[in-house]
Coordinates of C-alpha atoms and ligand atoms in Angstrom, one line a residue:
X201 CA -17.8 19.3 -30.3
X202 CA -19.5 20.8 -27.2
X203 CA -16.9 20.6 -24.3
X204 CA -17.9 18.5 -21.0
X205 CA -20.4 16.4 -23.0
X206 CA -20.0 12.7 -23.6
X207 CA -21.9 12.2 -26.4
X208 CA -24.9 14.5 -26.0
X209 CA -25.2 14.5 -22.2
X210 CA -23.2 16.9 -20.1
X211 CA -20.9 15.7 -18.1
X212 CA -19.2 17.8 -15.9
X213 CA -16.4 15.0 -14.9
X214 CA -14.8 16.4 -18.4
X215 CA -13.4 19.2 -17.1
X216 CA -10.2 20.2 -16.7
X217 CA -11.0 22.2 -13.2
X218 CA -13.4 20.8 -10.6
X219 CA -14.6 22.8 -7.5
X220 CA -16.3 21.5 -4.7
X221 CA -17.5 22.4 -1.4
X222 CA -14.8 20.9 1.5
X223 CA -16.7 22.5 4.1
X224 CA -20.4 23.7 3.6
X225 CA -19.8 27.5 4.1
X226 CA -21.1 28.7 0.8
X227 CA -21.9 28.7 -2.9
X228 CA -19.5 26.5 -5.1
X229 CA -16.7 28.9 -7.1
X230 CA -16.8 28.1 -11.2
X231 CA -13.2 30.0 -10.7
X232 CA -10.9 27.4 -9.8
X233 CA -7.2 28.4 -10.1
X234 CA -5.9 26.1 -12.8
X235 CA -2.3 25.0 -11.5
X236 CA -0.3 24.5 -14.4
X237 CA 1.9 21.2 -14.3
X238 CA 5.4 21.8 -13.9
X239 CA 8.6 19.6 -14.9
X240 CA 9.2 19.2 -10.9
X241 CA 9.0 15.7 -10.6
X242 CA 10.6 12.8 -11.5
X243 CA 10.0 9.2 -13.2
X244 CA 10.2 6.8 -10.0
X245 CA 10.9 4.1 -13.0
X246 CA 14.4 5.7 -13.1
X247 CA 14.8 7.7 -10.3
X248 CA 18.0 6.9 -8.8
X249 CA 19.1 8.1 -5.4
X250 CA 22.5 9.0 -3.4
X251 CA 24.7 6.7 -3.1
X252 CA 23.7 4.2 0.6
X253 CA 26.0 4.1 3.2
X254 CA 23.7 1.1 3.4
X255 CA 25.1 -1.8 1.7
X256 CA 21.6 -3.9 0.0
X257 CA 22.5 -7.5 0.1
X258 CA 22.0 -9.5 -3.0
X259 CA 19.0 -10.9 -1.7
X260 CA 16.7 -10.6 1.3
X261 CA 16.0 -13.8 2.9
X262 CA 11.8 -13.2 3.4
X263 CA 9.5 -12.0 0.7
X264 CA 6.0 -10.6 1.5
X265 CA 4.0 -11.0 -1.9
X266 CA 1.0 -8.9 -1.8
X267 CA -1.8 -8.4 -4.4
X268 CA -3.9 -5.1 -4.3
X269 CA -7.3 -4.8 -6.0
X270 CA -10.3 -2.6 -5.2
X271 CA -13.3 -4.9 -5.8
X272 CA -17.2 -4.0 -6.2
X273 CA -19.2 -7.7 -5.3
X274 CA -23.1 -8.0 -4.5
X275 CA -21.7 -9.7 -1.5
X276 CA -20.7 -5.8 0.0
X277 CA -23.6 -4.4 -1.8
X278 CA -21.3 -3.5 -4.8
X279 CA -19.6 -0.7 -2.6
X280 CA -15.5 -0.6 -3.0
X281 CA -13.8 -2.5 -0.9
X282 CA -10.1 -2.9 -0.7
X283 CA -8.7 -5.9 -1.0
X284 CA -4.9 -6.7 0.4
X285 CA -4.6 -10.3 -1.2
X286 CA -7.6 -12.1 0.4
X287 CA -8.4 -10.0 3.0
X288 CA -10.5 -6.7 3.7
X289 CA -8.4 -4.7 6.4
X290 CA -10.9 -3.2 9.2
X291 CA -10.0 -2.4 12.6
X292 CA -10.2 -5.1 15.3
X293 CA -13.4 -5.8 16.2
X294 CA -13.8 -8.5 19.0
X295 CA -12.6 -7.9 21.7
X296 CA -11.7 -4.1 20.6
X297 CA -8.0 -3.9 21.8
X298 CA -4.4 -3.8 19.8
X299 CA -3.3 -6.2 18.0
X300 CA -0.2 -7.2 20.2
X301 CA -2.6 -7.0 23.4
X302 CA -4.2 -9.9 22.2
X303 CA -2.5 -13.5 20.7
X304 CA -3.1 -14.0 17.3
X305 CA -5.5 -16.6 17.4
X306 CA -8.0 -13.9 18.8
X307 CA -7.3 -11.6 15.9
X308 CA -10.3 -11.4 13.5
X309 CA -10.4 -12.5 9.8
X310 CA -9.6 -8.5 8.7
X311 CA -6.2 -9.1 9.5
X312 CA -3.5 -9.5 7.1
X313 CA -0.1 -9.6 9.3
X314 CA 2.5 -11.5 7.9
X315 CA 5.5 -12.2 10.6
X316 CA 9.1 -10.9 10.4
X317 CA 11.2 -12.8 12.9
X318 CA 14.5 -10.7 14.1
X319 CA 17.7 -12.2 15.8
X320 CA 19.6 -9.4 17.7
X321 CA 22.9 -8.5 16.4
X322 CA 21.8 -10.2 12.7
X323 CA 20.1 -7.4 10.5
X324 CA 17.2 -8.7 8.8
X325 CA 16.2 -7.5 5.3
X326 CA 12.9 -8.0 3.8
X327 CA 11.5 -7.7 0.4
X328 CA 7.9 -6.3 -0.3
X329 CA 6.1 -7.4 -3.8
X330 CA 3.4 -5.0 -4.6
X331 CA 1.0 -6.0 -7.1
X332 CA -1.6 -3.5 -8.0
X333 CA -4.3 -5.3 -10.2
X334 CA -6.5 -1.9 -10.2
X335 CA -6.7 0.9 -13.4
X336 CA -5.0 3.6 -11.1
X337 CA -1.8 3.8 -9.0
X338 CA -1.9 3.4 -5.2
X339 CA 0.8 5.0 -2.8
X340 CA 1.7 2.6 -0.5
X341 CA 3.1 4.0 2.7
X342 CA 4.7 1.5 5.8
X343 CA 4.7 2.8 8.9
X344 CA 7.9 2.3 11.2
X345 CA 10.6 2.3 8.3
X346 CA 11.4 3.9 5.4
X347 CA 12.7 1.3 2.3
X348 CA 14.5 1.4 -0.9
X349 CA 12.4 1.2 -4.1
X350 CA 14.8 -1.6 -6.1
X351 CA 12.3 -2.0 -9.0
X352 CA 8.9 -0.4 -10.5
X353 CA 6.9 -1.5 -13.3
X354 CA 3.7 -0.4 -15.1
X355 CA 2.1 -2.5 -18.0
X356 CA 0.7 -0.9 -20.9
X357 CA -1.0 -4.3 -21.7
X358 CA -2.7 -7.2 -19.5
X359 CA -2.0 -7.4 -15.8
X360 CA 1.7 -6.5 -15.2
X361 CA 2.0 -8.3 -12.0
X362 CA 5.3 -10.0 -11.1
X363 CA 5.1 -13.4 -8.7
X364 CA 8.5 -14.6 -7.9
X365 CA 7.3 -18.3 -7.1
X366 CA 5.6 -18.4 -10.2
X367 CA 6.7 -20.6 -13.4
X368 CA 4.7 -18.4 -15.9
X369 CA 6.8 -18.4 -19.2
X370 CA 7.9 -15.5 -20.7
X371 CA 7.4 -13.1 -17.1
X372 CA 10.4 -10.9 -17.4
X373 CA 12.6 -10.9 -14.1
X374 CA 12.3 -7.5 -13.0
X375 CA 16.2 -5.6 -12.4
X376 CA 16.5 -5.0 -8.9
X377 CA 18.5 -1.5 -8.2
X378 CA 20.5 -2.5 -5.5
X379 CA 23.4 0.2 -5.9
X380 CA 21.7 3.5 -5.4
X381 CA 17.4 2.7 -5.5
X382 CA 15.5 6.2 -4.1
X383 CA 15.0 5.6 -0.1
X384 CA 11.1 6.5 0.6
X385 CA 8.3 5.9 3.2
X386 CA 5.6 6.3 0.3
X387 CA 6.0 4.6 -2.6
X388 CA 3.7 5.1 -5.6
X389 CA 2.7 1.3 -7.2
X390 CA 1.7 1.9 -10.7
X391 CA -1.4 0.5 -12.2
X392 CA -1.2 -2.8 -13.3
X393 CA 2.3 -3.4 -12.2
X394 CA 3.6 -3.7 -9.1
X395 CA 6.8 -2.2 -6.7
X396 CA 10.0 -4.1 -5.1
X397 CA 10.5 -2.3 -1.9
X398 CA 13.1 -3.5 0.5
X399 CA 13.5 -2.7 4.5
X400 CA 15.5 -3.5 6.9
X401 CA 13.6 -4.8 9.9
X402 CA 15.0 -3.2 12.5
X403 CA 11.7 -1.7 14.1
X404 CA 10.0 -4.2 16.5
X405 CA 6.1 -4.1 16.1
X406 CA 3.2 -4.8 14.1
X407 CA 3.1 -1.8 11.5
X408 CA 0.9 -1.2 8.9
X409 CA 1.3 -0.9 5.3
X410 CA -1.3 0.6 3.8
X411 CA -2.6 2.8 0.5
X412 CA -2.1 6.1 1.4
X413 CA -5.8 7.4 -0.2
X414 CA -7.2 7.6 2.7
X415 CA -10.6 6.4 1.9
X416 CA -9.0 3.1 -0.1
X417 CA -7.1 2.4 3.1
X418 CA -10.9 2.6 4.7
X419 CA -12.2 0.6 2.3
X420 CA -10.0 -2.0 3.2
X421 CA -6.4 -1.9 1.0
X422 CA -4.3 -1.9 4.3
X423 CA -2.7 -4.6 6.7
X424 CA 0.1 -5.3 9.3
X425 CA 3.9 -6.4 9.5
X426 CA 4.5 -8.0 12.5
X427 CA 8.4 -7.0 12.9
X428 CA 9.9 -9.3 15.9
X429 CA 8.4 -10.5 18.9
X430 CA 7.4 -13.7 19.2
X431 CA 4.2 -15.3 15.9
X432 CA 2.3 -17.1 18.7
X433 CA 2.1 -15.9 21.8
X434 CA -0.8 -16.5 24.4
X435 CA 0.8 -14.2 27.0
X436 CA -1.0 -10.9 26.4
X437 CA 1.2 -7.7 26.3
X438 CA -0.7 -6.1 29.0
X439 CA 1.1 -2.9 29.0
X440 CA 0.3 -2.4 25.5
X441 CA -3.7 -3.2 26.3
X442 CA -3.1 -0.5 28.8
X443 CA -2.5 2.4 26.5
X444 CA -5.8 2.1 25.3
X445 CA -7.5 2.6 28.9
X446 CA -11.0 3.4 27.6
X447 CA -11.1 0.1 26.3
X448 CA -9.8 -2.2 28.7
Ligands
CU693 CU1 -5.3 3.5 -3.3

């Protein structure tokens, strides 16, 4: 068989190394180094990590369930758009300012900001539920706090997704690692299965979660967690609106 043909048409997405230009400075080199894979890394399935001076209670009391999915529709011209359940994240549009400059009911419909409320002196823990309905993994980064990685799963067959409110016979109940799970700020959500992340919220703000490919997270797979604070305000945090001077 000819190499980097499918069927009889060439295709050059068949081979092994791929050059391209990053910046236009010159003539494409057919000589790309081939890096050979190495045995440094590890199966985040079972990686386990040092034992927490952090004890993990046996449950957090809020659970953020979250479907990802990159979805082609005529309605966006069949370009890829990110989806973070229902919602296709873009930044704030009108009026132009940050989020917590503005109460919620002016946010726009591309936000996805589910609310974490915190009591002082009480830590809060929170679990994550990352589905990830797509053909390819998606590393999921949060900004503001790293978490433990209690479960991962990747299905060989159908969806893989886990819903915790859901009645569907047969789901196996994921095994949460609550004794020594890897700590991470990037967590790598296989395809067609999903990751159990847990943070403690300890970090007021609204931070984003996000896929860390950068042009999915353009396309829309990111959103918010509003950590503290109050879920409806109408006074505006002016001195936030003031960082962004150009814009106020
Ligand atoms: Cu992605």
């Amino acid at each position: 068989m000819l190499p980097f043909r499918n069927f009889k048409y060439p295709n050059q997405a068949l081979r092994q190394n791929q050059t391209f230009p990053l910046f236009d400075s010159g003539p494409v080199s057919d000589k790309a180094i081939f890096i050979e894979p190495t045995s440094n890394h590890f199966d985040l399935a079972t990686a386990r990590g040092a034992p927490s001076a952090e004890k993990l209670p046996p449950t957090a009391p809020q659970t953020i369930l979250l479907y990802a999915k990159t979805q082609k529709l005529s309605i966006s011209s069949n370009h890829p758009t990110g989806f973070m359940n229902r919602t296709t994240w873009s930044p704030q549009s009108s009026p132009e300012l940050p989020l917590i400059s503005l109460p919620r009911s002016d946010w726009d419909k591309n936000q996805l900001v589910p609310y974490v409320p915190t009591t002082p002196g009480n830590e809060t823990w929170v679990d994550i539920i990352i589905n990830n309905l797509d053909d390819g993994a998606h590393p999921f980064h949060l900004h503001g706090h790293s978490f433990y990685v209690l479960a991962t799963h990747r299905s060989e067959h159908g969806w893989g997704s886990y819903n915790p409110y859901s009645n569907t016979a047969g789901q196996p109940r994921p095994e949460l690692n609550l004794e020594n799970p890897v700590k991470k700020d990037t967590v790598s959500v296989p395809r067609r299965g999903y990751a159990i992340i847990r943070f403690k919220a300890d970090n007021v703000g609204i931070w984003m979660l996000h896929c860390h490919v950068l042009f999915h997270q353009a396309s829309g797979m990111a959103m918010g967690i509003q950590v503290g604070g109050e879920e409806v305000h109408e006074e505006v945090n002016t001195a936030a609106r003031s960082l962004c001077r150009n814009r106020t």
